[in-house]
Amino acid sequence: MTLQFERVVATGKPALDSGIGDTALKTFNGVTYMYSTTGPGGGVVAWRIVEGGAPQVIDEQYFTGSISMQVGRSGVPVSLAGNDQLILDVDTATGLVGYALNADGTIGALQETGTLIGGGDISAVVQVSLGATSLLTIAHEDTDQINTYSVNADGSLSLTGAISGVADSLQTLQVGTGQFIVAADAASSSINTYGINPNSGVLNTIDNGDAIATLGINAPTAVEVVQAYGNSWVVVAGAGSNSISVMHMGADGKLTPTDHVLDTLHTRFESVQDLSVIDVDGRVFVVAGGGDDGITLFTMTPEGQLIHLDSFADTLASGLQNVQTLTVAHVGDELQIFAASQEDAGLTQLTVSVGDLGVVREGSGVVSGSAQDDMLTGSILSSTLMAGDGDDILIAGAGATTMSGGSGADIFVMRSGSELTTITDFEAGTDRLDMFDYLLLRSPAQLSFNSTAQGARIEYRDETIEVISAAGGPLTSADVFGSGFDGPDHVPVYFGDFGGLTPPGSPGVLGDVNISTETDNPALADAEIRFTPQGGGTVVATADSEGRFDLGLPDGTFQGELDVVKSYSTASAEITALDALQVLRMSVGLDPTWGPAAPENLIAADINQDGTINALDALAILQVAVGQPTPHEAKWVFLDADADLSGMTRTNVDYETGVSVTAVDGVVTTEMTSILLGNLEAV
C-alpha cells in the first residue's frame, strides 16, 4: 500500500488557510464533513468529503467579536443533548464555547453553555457515554484540573468530579464493562490513565508509570485509541523522542507496551505532531506526521506491532513542511488523508487505496488467504501461510513457519524466537523481508547471509530463515534487502531476555505456589514465563509486579511445558553467610544444623547446578551474600509440585524445572514449587 499525493486544497482566504491548527471529522446522514480551524483572527471552514475527489467547501465562519483574538487552534465536535457543536478553546470564556453544527454540515450560531468550573480556556475535551448518561471530560488550562461534567437534558453541564492533572490530548476507551480516559500532555511529558466510575462519573487514577517509563516517550503530542483484533489499544506520538508507541489496555486499565518505533531516514515522523488511527474492515492503519516534512503510513498487527507500509516526503507541489495536524477519513475504497502545515497554506490531500483488503487470519497448520491483500499470522505450532494474489503481509509464528506470498508485493515479517522460517517464493525487487522483531538488528551487515542454489540462508543469533527465490537461483543480500533496511527502528519493549540478561529480581515466595493466567501470582512477580506446546515454538511473557501474565495463546487446547525464569534481588538479604555454612557442612557429609536435609535443601544448596554439593557452591553463596561478583548468580527454580524428588542425594542433585500443563482457550492453571538457589534456611 502506498501514499498517493492528490492535491492541496484551500479557500483562497489567508485567514482561513494559514495556520490551520486542527481538523476534525463529523458524519451527518451518512455524509462525512471535515472542519478546519485556525487561531486568533481566523475562523472555521466546513468541507464535504467526496469519494474520489477533492473536498468541497460548504461553509465558512470567521471568528468575530470578543473571541476573535482569544480563540485557540483546536476544534472538537461534541453532542449536547442532541445538539452538535464544534467546541473551541477561548481564553477569556467562562463557559463552554462552540459553533452549532447543522445536519447539512454547515456552521451555525456561536453558543456558550453555562459556567464551567475552571473556565472556558480548555486544552482538551472528550465526550464519554456511560449507558444513557453522556459526560464531557475537560482539561482546564488555567486551573490544571481535569473535570468531568454530565450533560443534562437541556444541554447544560453539571460538574460530577474533578482531579488534578494537565492534558492537551484526551481520548476515551471502553474495555469490557470499564470506561477509561487516556490523557497526554506535551509540556510535562506525562501520560495518565483514569478509570471512570460508572455511577458517579468521577475519575480515579490508574498507575501505569512503570509501563510508560520503559518506553521513554518525550513530549507526547497526540494520543489515539482503537478497538481491534478483539483488544483495546492506545497509540501515542512523542515529539521529543521522535517516536510512536503502541500499548494494549487491559480490563483494569493497565497498559502493556507492544511496540515502540523511532523515526529514521526512511520514515517521516521526526518531531511528530499528530497521528490518526483508523480501523478499516478489521485492519488498523496508523498515519503520522510532524517536523520531518512528510507523512508515514503503518498498519498494526493483531499483536500490536507496527509494520511500515510507506512514507511520503514533501515536494514542491505538496504542502507538508512541518505538519501540524492531520485527519484520516475512510471514504469508499480509499483512505483520504488531510494534513495541515505550520508553514504552508491549505490542506494537503493524500489517498491510500483500501479497496482490496483481504482477510486477517492466525493459526497453525495451513492458513489460507484470499486473492486480495491479506494479513496471515502463524501460531505457536507449525504453520504454513498460503496467500494468493494481492499485496499480502505474512507474519511468522513461534513455531516453524512456511510462507508463500503468491503474486503481488508481499511483506514477510519475521518473529524473534521462532523456529525455522521458510519463504517459498521471494520476488527480488518486489517483496520485502521485515526483520524488525530481531533484537538490536539495525543493518544487513549484522546478518550471516549465505547464497544457496535456490535462494539464500539467513542467520542472526539463534534465528534462521530459508529464502527460496520465486525466479529460481541464488539470491544476494542486495536482492533481498536492497541498499539496507527500510523503515523505522523498533526499540524492544520486553526486556526479559534482553541479550541474555535475566529478568528483574525480587524476593519472591518460597514453596508451593498456585499459578494461573486469571489471577495474581505473587511468586511470579517480574518473572519470565515460557510455554512450549508439543510440536510448537516457545511463547514468552513477562509477569507484572502482581505476577499477572498473558501468554497470548489462541483459542483451543494446547498441551505443553510451562517454565519460569526469575532472578534474585540481593536487596531482600534472604541469602546469608549462614546459608554458605550449611552448604559447607553438607559438602563434607554432615547434616545442616537443623537436621537431615530435605530434597528441597539439596536443590537450594547446588547453586551452580552441576548436580553435586561441594565447596564451590558454598563459595558462590557467600559471594552472593556479601554482594561480590560470582559466575553462579542466585536465581529461582520452579518445579512440578508433584515431582518425585525422593532419590536425591548430595552427590546426585537431579531434577527438571517446569511442569506439564494444558492450556484451554489461553487459560493455564497449575501448581509448582519455587526454590531460591542459595537460600537453605527458608526451605
XYZ file of C-alpha atoms in Angstrom:
683
model
C 0.000 0.000 0.000
C 1.326 3.408 -0.943
C 0.598 7.038 -0.157
C -0.635 8.903 -3.230
C -0.422 12.697 -3.312
C -3.604 14.171 -4.812
C -3.683 17.921 -4.324
C -3.547 20.929 -1.994
C -6.960 22.480 -1.320
C -7.665 25.951 0.050
C -10.397 28.571 0.289
C -8.196 31.318 -1.126
C -8.634 33.352 2.074
C -5.408 33.661 4.093
C -7.129 33.898 7.485
C -8.801 30.524 6.874
C -5.964 28.776 5.012
C -2.848 29.706 7.007
C -2.067 28.418 10.474
C -4.599 25.591 10.489
C -4.181 24.092 13.952
C -6.824 21.398 13.998
C -9.022 19.316 11.734
C -11.941 17.150 12.838
C -14.479 14.858 11.190
C -18.220 14.602 11.753
C -20.791 12.476 9.921
C -24.365 13.622 9.286
C -26.859 11.406 7.456
C -24.110 9.197 6.063
C -22.067 12.122 4.712
C -18.646 12.900 6.206
C -17.684 16.524 6.843
C -14.372 17.991 7.932
C -13.909 21.159 9.965
C -10.587 23.018 9.823
C -9.808 25.611 12.486
C -7.240 28.418 12.538
C -6.225 30.543 15.515
C -6.667 34.197 16.521
C -8.023 36.346 13.708
C -9.005 33.226 11.761
C -12.053 31.013 11.668
C -13.631 27.675 10.804
C -14.196 26.073 7.391
C -16.654 23.236 6.726
C -15.689 20.775 3.983
C -17.737 17.970 2.463
C -15.593 14.870 1.865
C -16.118 13.480 -1.638
C -15.267 9.966 -2.735
C -12.565 10.006 -5.391
C -12.245 13.785 -5.472
C -11.304 16.985 -3.696
C -13.200 18.080 -0.565
C -15.763 20.799 -1.190
C -16.061 23.989 0.853
C -19.680 24.274 2.005
C -19.398 26.950 4.707
C -17.030 29.421 6.357
C -17.133 31.308 9.632
C -14.688 33.980 10.783
C -14.080 34.439 14.492
C -15.688 37.719 15.458
C -16.363 39.901 18.466
C -14.887 39.040 21.839
C -13.447 35.671 20.808
C -11.613 36.821 17.678
C -8.206 37.281 19.330
C -8.813 34.937 22.290
C -9.505 31.685 20.472
C -7.025 28.834 20.180
C -6.464 26.484 17.257
C -8.488 23.461 18.432
C -11.967 22.406 17.345
C -13.646 19.276 18.780
C -17.135 18.052 17.779
C -19.421 17.055 20.677
C -23.135 16.451 21.098
C -25.018 18.220 23.886
C -28.476 16.679 24.329
C -28.809 16.088 20.604
C -27.335 19.431 19.578
C -23.991 19.094 17.780
C -21.305 21.690 18.391
C -17.696 22.351 17.442
C -16.080 23.226 20.785
C -13.386 25.930 20.796
C -10.659 26.932 23.233
C -11.390 30.527 24.240
C -9.029 32.093 26.759
C -11.419 34.555 28.381
C -14.594 32.425 28.339
C -16.330 31.262 31.494
C -18.433 28.572 29.812
C -18.128 26.034 27.016
C -17.938 27.928 23.702
C -18.628 26.432 20.300
C -20.372 26.747 16.968
C -23.538 24.788 16.308
C -23.149 22.176 13.568
C -26.161 21.744 11.329
C -27.380 18.454 9.862
C -26.243 19.527 6.393
C -22.694 20.095 7.681
C -22.892 23.877 7.717
C -21.802 26.040 10.645
C -24.494 27.522 12.899
C -24.545 30.172 15.583
C -21.854 30.693 18.213
C -23.026 29.396 21.600
C -21.777 29.386 25.195
C -23.009 26.688 27.539
C -23.250 27.761 31.169
C -20.336 28.380 33.502
C -17.554 25.846 33.796
C -15.626 25.242 36.990
C -12.209 26.168 35.696
C -13.386 28.396 32.863
C -13.518 28.047 29.101
C -9.777 28.131 28.490
C -9.620 24.424 27.716
C -6.670 22.459 26.380
C -8.565 19.248 25.573
C -12.068 17.775 25.681
C -13.532 14.336 25.046
C -17.097 13.015 25.190
C -17.877 9.821 27.089
C -21.025 7.680 27.037
C -21.947 5.692 30.151
C -25.118 3.929 29.148
C -27.772 6.608 28.826
C -25.534 9.177 30.518
C -23.356 11.500 28.466
C -20.275 13.076 30.014
C -17.700 15.623 28.943
C -14.175 15.328 30.325
C -12.392 18.670 30.017
C -8.794 19.667 30.764
C -8.786 23.236 32.123
C -5.593 25.090 31.301
C -5.900 27.824 33.942
C -6.510 25.523 36.917
C -4.519 22.392 35.957
C -7.591 20.285 36.573
C -9.364 17.628 34.555
C -13.070 17.902 35.300
C -15.959 15.669 34.350
C -19.371 17.166 33.584
C -22.666 15.389 33.000
C -24.733 16.639 30.068
C -28.244 17.484 31.227
C -31.422 17.049 29.188
C -31.398 20.747 28.222
C -27.768 20.643 27.114
C -26.408 22.339 30.224
C -23.487 20.883 32.152
C -23.172 19.798 35.799
C -19.854 19.074 37.473
C -19.575 15.446 38.608
C -15.903 15.229 39.528
C -12.531 16.959 39.424
C -8.973 15.697 39.573
C -5.618 17.455 39.415
C -3.994 16.974 36.031
C -2.872 18.532 32.772
C -3.586 17.369 29.238
C -3.535 18.700 25.712
C -4.874 15.431 24.303
C -7.721 13.312 25.714
C -9.230 10.065 24.444
C -11.772 7.631 25.856
C -11.668 3.872 25.527
C -14.022 1.153 26.705
C -12.553 -2.206 27.738
C -15.150 -4.783 28.687
C -17.540 -3.018 31.046
C -14.972 -0.397 32.070
C -14.616 3.071 30.602
C -11.264 4.847 30.712
C -9.687 8.191 29.850
C -6.156 8.478 28.450
C -4.550 11.899 28.859
C -1.294 13.151 27.356
C 0.479 16.453 27.876
C 3.488 17.526 25.818
C 4.818 20.224 28.160
C 5.057 17.901 31.167
C 5.817 14.756 29.113
C 3.059 12.986 31.027
C 0.691 10.205 30.017
C -2.012 9.313 32.523
C -4.862 6.834 32.584
C -8.080 7.303 34.530
C -10.955 4.966 35.250
C -14.480 6.409 35.194
C -16.856 5.467 37.990
C -19.921 4.164 36.105
C -22.333 5.580 38.693
C -20.856 8.979 39.530
C -18.579 9.707 36.572
C -15.739 10.513 38.972
C -12.222 9.801 37.689
C -9.725 7.637 39.534
C -6.043 7.464 38.637
C -4.639 4.154 37.380
C -0.937 3.672 37.967
C 0.753 2.960 34.644
C 4.036 4.639 35.492
C 6.195 1.546 35.046
C 4.717 0.718 31.639
C 5.182 4.257 30.335
C 8.634 4.737 31.834
C 10.149 1.805 29.939
C 9.239 3.421 26.606
C 10.949 6.774 27.098
C 8.224 8.896 25.479
C 9.242 12.554 25.450
C 6.732 15.365 24.772
C 3.651 13.283 23.835
C 1.812 15.428 21.301
C -1.038 13.074 20.370
C -2.798 10.030 21.745
C -5.270 7.868 19.814
C -7.248 4.757 20.757
C -8.760 1.916 18.780
C -10.578 -1.342 19.464
C -9.452 -4.002 17.014
C -8.494 -7.662 16.787
C -10.568 -8.319 19.915
C -8.454 -5.957 22.049
C -8.162 -2.309 23.045
C -5.125 -0.263 22.032
C -3.543 3.091 22.868
C -1.174 4.754 20.371
C 0.997 7.687 21.491
C 3.150 10.096 19.462
C 6.249 11.539 21.139
C 7.665 14.679 19.501
C 10.737 14.921 21.724
C 11.567 11.224 21.343
C 10.642 11.047 17.622
C 8.580 8.004 18.490
C 5.273 6.205 18.105
C 4.277 3.760 20.824
C 1.559 1.113 20.947
C 0.128 -0.216 24.209
C -2.527 -2.787 24.992
C -5.082 -1.785 27.610
C -6.395 -4.490 29.907
C -9.792 -4.711 31.581
C -8.316 -2.997 34.666
C -6.977 -0.066 32.641
C -3.396 -1.293 32.889
C -1.216 -0.609 29.854
C 1.224 -3.130 28.377
C 3.648 -1.836 25.719
C 3.649 -3.867 22.500
C 5.769 -1.699 20.186
C 7.895 1.456 20.174
C 9.282 2.801 16.898
C 11.750 5.608 16.230
C 11.987 7.774 13.124
C 14.842 7.083 10.705
C 15.978 8.453 7.346
C 13.429 6.116 5.733
C 10.407 7.498 7.603
C 8.799 10.907 8.082
C 7.666 11.328 11.680
C 10.561 13.110 13.373
C 9.177 15.659 15.887
C 5.798 14.004 15.310
C 2.948 16.443 15.992
C -0.142 14.428 15.177
C -1.308 10.962 14.285
C -4.528 9.263 13.308
C -5.575 5.651 13.866
C -8.377 4.071 11.862
C -9.939 0.602 11.642
C -10.956 -0.352 8.106
C -12.871 -3.626 7.843
C -10.859 -5.221 10.628
C -7.476 -3.798 9.587
C -5.810 -0.998 11.576
C -3.840 1.816 9.937
C -1.737 4.483 11.653
C -0.810 7.750 9.923
C 1.712 10.185 11.439
C 3.366 13.478 10.546
C 5.393 16.264 12.123
C 8.576 18.233 11.672
C 10.031 15.809 9.118
C 8.138 17.346 6.167
C 6.076 14.328 5.207
C 3.635 11.582 6.158
C 4.265 7.987 7.290
C 1.794 5.092 6.965
C 1.764 1.957 9.127
C -0.519 -0.990 9.606
C -0.876 -2.640 13.018
C -0.759 -6.398 13.565
C -3.079 -8.329 15.900
C -0.158 -8.428 18.369
C 0.022 -4.617 18.457
C 3.159 -4.153 16.358
C 3.571 -1.555 13.622
C 4.582 -2.535 10.096
C 5.868 0.297 7.928
C 3.984 0.492 4.635
C 5.089 3.774 3.057
C 6.424 7.270 3.671
C 5.766 10.351 1.534
C 8.247 13.228 1.561
C 7.168 16.810 0.881
C 7.565 18.072 -2.677
C 7.307 21.473 -4.334
C 3.686 20.631 -5.149
C 2.604 19.402 -1.706
C 2.286 21.438 1.493
C 3.832 19.222 4.161
C 6.520 21.443 5.643
C 6.276 20.880 9.419
C 2.951 19.049 9.601
C 0.800 20.403 12.435
C -2.378 18.343 12.267
C -3.852 15.537 10.201
C -7.129 13.684 9.802
C -7.947 10.413 8.048
C -11.368 9.603 6.566
C -12.475 6.263 5.144
C -14.497 7.089 2.053
C -15.486 4.374 -0.404
C -12.440 2.323 -1.372
C -9.831 4.748 -0.109
C -8.410 6.469 2.907
C -8.299 10.222 2.461
C -5.583 11.908 4.500
C -5.748 15.656 5.089
C -2.694 17.350 6.581
C -2.121 20.988 7.531
C 1.316 22.571 7.784
C 2.828 25.148 10.104
C 4.468 26.765 7.066
C 2.237 26.100 4.040
C -1.315 27.301 3.469
C -4.240 24.989 2.807
C -4.739 21.261 3.295
C -2.697 18.573 1.561
C -4.779 15.603 0.420
C -3.232 12.144 0.047
C -5.023 8.854 -0.546
C -4.420 5.175 0.146
C -6.381 2.513 -1.695
C -8.090 0.038 0.663
C -10.486 -1.480 -1.854
C -8.586 -4.779 -1.987
C -8.271 -5.525 1.720
C -8.462 -9.246 2.317
C -8.664 -11.421 5.415
C -6.858 -11.274 8.767
C -6.186 -14.808 9.954
C -3.974 -16.520 12.515
C -3.489 -20.193 13.208
C -1.481 -23.366 12.892
C -1.448 -25.931 10.102
C -2.402 -24.437 6.755
C -3.622 -20.831 6.982
C -5.039 -19.765 3.624
C -5.646 -16.261 2.377
C -7.648 -14.819 -0.481
C -6.895 -13.161 -3.804
C -6.762 -9.777 -2.027
C -4.413 -8.044 0.415
C -4.311 -10.466 3.356
C -2.615 -10.462 6.760
C -1.754 -14.015 7.819
C -0.004 -14.945 11.081
C 1.486 -18.238 12.208
C 0.854 -19.836 15.574
C 2.780 -21.461 18.396
C 2.570 -24.695 16.395
C 3.973 -25.301 12.925
C 2.190 -23.170 10.324
C 2.004 -22.863 6.557
C 0.819 -19.447 5.408
C -0.659 -19.575 1.903
C -1.506 -16.153 0.484
C -2.821 -15.682 -3.040
C -2.774 -12.683 -5.329
C -2.541 -9.306 -3.688
C -0.090 -7.348 -1.564
C -0.010 -9.611 1.478
C 1.585 -9.450 4.919
C 2.738 -12.806 6.266
C 3.927 -12.942 9.886
C 5.933 -15.846 11.284
C 4.614 -17.714 14.297
C 6.567 -19.029 17.260
C 6.628 -22.471 15.672
C 8.221 -23.433 12.380
C 6.595 -21.329 9.648
C 6.449 -21.765 5.895
C 5.321 -18.698 3.918
C 4.048 -18.441 0.342
C 3.093 -14.930 -0.704
C 1.876 -15.577 -4.238
C 1.925 -12.733 -6.724
C 1.919 -9.120 -5.605
C 4.212 -7.034 -3.400
C 4.351 -9.083 -0.210
C 5.894 -8.318 3.179
C 7.355 -11.265 5.077
C 7.610 -10.408 8.775
C 9.954 -12.414 10.978
C 9.363 -13.127 14.665
C 12.114 -13.287 17.271
C 12.404 -16.652 18.995
C 10.589 -18.586 16.284
C 11.720 -21.870 14.862
C 12.874 -22.227 11.256
C 11.089 -19.837 8.892
C 10.935 -20.679 5.183
C 9.846 -18.316 2.397
C 8.975 -20.295 -0.729
C 8.565 -17.578 -3.377
C 10.526 -14.394 -2.681
C 10.389 -11.930 -5.581
C 13.529 -9.796 -5.581
C 12.764 -6.098 -6.053
C 9.063 -6.625 -5.267
C 8.731 -8.457 -1.960
C 10.154 -7.221 1.336
C 11.664 -9.069 4.290
C 10.892 -7.257 7.566
C 13.092 -8.290 10.492
C 12.178 -5.525 12.956
C 11.413 -8.028 15.752
C 15.019 -9.257 15.906
C 16.826 -7.828 18.906
C 19.286 -4.984 18.160
C 19.313 -5.710 14.423
C 19.872 -2.472 12.524
C 21.741 -3.427 9.334
C 22.037 -6.376 6.913
C 25.761 -6.311 7.713
C 24.928 -7.867 11.106
C 23.444 -10.948 9.432
C 25.090 -14.172 8.382
C 23.923 -14.206 4.751
C 24.767 -17.175 2.530
C 23.527 -17.549 -1.027
C 22.255 -21.032 -1.884
C 21.369 -22.779 -5.113
C 17.676 -21.925 -4.566
C 17.961 -18.566 -2.829
C 19.620 -17.756 0.487
C 20.030 -18.853 4.087
C 19.988 -16.008 6.623
C 21.061 -16.402 10.249
C 21.064 -13.975 13.160
C 21.879 -15.168 16.653
C 19.639 -18.251 17.023
C 17.280 -17.280 14.180
C 17.325 -18.974 10.771
C 15.450 -18.043 7.592
C 15.446 -20.057 4.379
C 14.572 -17.840 1.409
C 13.679 -19.538 -1.880
C 13.663 -17.333 -4.953
C 10.453 -17.228 -6.996
C 12.597 -16.917 -10.121
C 14.938 -19.723 -9.122
C 18.663 -19.469 -8.499
C 20.728 -17.751 -5.803
C 19.790 -14.522 -4.036
C 22.269 -11.900 -2.869
C 21.876 -9.614 0.122
C 21.150 -6.763 -2.298
C 18.388 -8.855 -3.900
C 16.699 -9.292 -0.531
C 17.457 -6.019 1.273
C 18.394 -3.568 -1.477
C 20.674 -0.890 -0.059
C 19.611 -1.649 3.527
C 16.653 -1.944 5.854
C 13.672 0.267 5.036
C 11.504 1.577 7.849
C 11.745 2.787 11.441
C 13.853 1.437 14.264
C 11.914 -0.759 16.690
C 13.018 -0.484 20.311
C 12.396 -3.599 22.440
C 9.511 -3.202 24.870
C 10.166 -6.560 26.508
C 13.459 -6.974 28.364
C 13.038 -10.418 29.894
C 15.569 -11.991 27.517
C 17.445 -8.830 26.523
C 20.762 -10.061 25.238
C 20.788 -12.966 27.689
C 20.187 -10.804 30.759
C 17.897 -12.218 33.397
C 14.513 -10.708 34.251
C 14.252 -8.234 37.148
C 14.870 -9.861 40.525
C 12.586 -9.954 43.526
C 12.427 -11.703 46.908
C 9.508 -13.830 45.700
C 7.636 -16.536 47.580
C 9.255 -19.838 48.518
C 7.485 -23.178 48.489
C 4.352 -24.465 46.817
C 2.596 -21.865 44.693
C -0.564 -21.819 42.604
C -0.150 -20.346 39.133
C -2.960 -19.078 36.916
C -3.285 -16.733 33.971
C -6.507 -15.414 35.544
C -5.250 -14.300 38.977
C -2.412 -12.548 40.765
C 0.641 -14.777 41.235
C 2.878 -13.155 43.878
C 5.596 -15.775 43.392
C 5.933 -14.763 39.737
C 6.421 -11.018 40.250
C 8.601 -9.715 37.392
C 9.379 -13.273 36.252
C 9.655 -14.584 32.712
C 7.105 -17.291 31.853
C 7.794 -19.653 28.975
C 5.263 -22.036 27.431
C 6.363 -24.578 24.831
C 3.478 -26.524 23.272
C 4.043 -30.004 21.956
C 5.349 -29.669 18.420
C 5.492 -25.877 18.605
C 7.728 -22.939 19.409
C 8.189 -21.294 22.792
C 5.929 -18.393 23.765
C 7.394 -15.945 26.294
C 5.596 -13.473 28.560
C 6.708 -11.240 31.432
C 4.670 -11.096 34.630
C 3.908 -7.711 36.163
C 4.563 -6.676 39.760
C 1.489 -8.653 40.884
C 2.595 -11.710 38.936
C -0.125 -11.407 36.304
C 0.792 -12.578 32.822
C -0.816 -13.273 29.471
C 0.771 -15.763 27.093
C -1.339 -14.512 24.201
C -2.326 -18.043 23.221
C -5.026 -18.627 20.614
C -8.273 -20.358 21.476
C -8.084 -24.116 21.581
C -6.406 -26.787 23.688
C -2.607 -26.984 23.786
C -0.556 -29.390 25.855
C 2.966 -28.322 26.634
C 5.635 -27.367 29.144
C 5.465 -24.283 31.383
C 8.695 -22.943 32.866
C 9.544 -19.860 34.916
C 12.768 -17.806 34.964
C 13.285 -15.382 37.814
C 16.379 -13.760 39.298
C 17.128 -12.906 42.927
C 17.094 -9.445 44.452
C 20.073 -9.018 46.784
C 18.188 -6.164 48.464
C 15.993 -8.744 50.197
C 19.041 -10.198 52.025
C 17.424 -13.634 52.064
C 20.747 -15.338 51.265
C 23.254 -15.007 54.113
C 26.631 -16.362 55.210
C 24.750 -18.905 57.307
C 23.460 -20.453 54.084
C 27.075 -20.873 52.927
C 27.949 -22.529 56.262
C 25.136 -25.042 55.869
C 26.387 -25.928 52.385
C 29.930 -26.422 53.704
C 28.552 -28.889 56.263
C 26.596 -30.722 53.576
C 29.580 -30.822 51.216
C 31.576 -32.927 53.730
C 28.692 -35.265 54.514
C 27.268 -33.511 57.591
C 23.640 -32.618 58.079
C 22.615 -28.968 58.266
C 22.347 -27.598 61.800
C 18.610 -28.303 61.914
C 18.876 -31.981 60.966
C 18.680 -34.097 57.783
C 18.426 -32.160 54.545
C 15.198 -32.411 52.561
C 15.356 -32.697 48.762
C 14.456 -29.007 48.544
C 17.520 -28.209 50.715
C 19.723 -30.146 48.335
C 18.358 -28.263 45.320
C 18.868 -24.909 47.065
C 22.433 -25.853 48.035
C 23.506 -26.701 44.465
C 23.631 -23.077 43.314
C 25.928 -23.828 40.354
C 23.570 -26.623 39.237
C 26.345 -29.133 38.496
C 24.498 -31.963 40.253
C 26.683 -32.146 43.369
C 27.018 -30.149 46.571
C 30.591 -29.028 47.219
C 32.742 -26.159 48.441
C 32.303 -24.288 45.153
C 28.600 -23.953 45.948
C 29.422 -22.589 49.396
C 31.844 -20.049 47.899
C 29.269 -18.841 45.338
C 26.600 -18.480 48.042
C 28.995 -16.494 50.231
C 29.798 -14.202 47.293
C 26.088 -13.575 46.759
C 25.581 -12.899 50.475
C 28.287 -10.219 50.628
C 27.491 -8.720 47.231
C 30.601 -9.839 45.383
C 30.501 -10.871 41.694
C 30.054 -14.580 41.115
C 29.721 -16.699 37.984
C 26.797 -18.508 39.608
C 24.174 -15.896 40.453
C 21.298 -16.854 42.708
C 18.002 -17.443 40.993
C 14.674 -19.129 41.469
C 13.834 -22.519 40.024
C 10.260 -23.700 39.579
C 9.452 -27.420 39.629
C 6.365 -29.531 39.214
C 4.743 -29.616 42.661
C 4.188 -33.370 42.184
C 7.754 -34.146 41.055
C 9.346 -37.184 42.705
C 12.491 -35.955 44.474
C 12.902 -38.927 46.825
C 16.055 -40.336 45.230
C 18.093 -37.171 45.550
C 21.407 -37.119 47.443
C 24.207 -34.567 47.907
C 26.127 -36.208 45.036
C 23.062 -36.600 42.829
C 21.045 -33.369 42.751
C 18.989 -34.306 39.729
C 15.737 -32.529 38.865
C 13.906 -30.905 35.991
C 12.348 -27.471 36.037
C 8.955 -26.747 34.537
C 5.634 -28.530 34.614
C 3.402 -30.144 32.019
C 0.207 -28.152 31.567
C -2.818 -27.965 29.309
C -3.802 -24.520 28.063
C -7.507 -24.203 27.245
C -8.552 -21.059 25.331
C -5.492 -19.247 26.642
C -6.085 -20.184 30.303
C -3.329 -22.011 32.208
C -3.702 -23.209 35.819
C -1.137 -25.347 37.642
C 0.830 -25.855 40.865
C 4.599 -25.535 41.160
C 7.271 -25.492 43.845
C 9.561 -22.457 43.861
C 13.052 -22.748 45.345
C 15.631 -19.970 45.647
C 19.048 -21.429 44.882
C 21.433 -20.498 47.675
C 18.745 -19.953 50.327
C 18.672 -23.010 52.585
C 17.307 -21.568 55.810
C 13.799 -20.944 54.497
C 13.323 -24.346 52.919
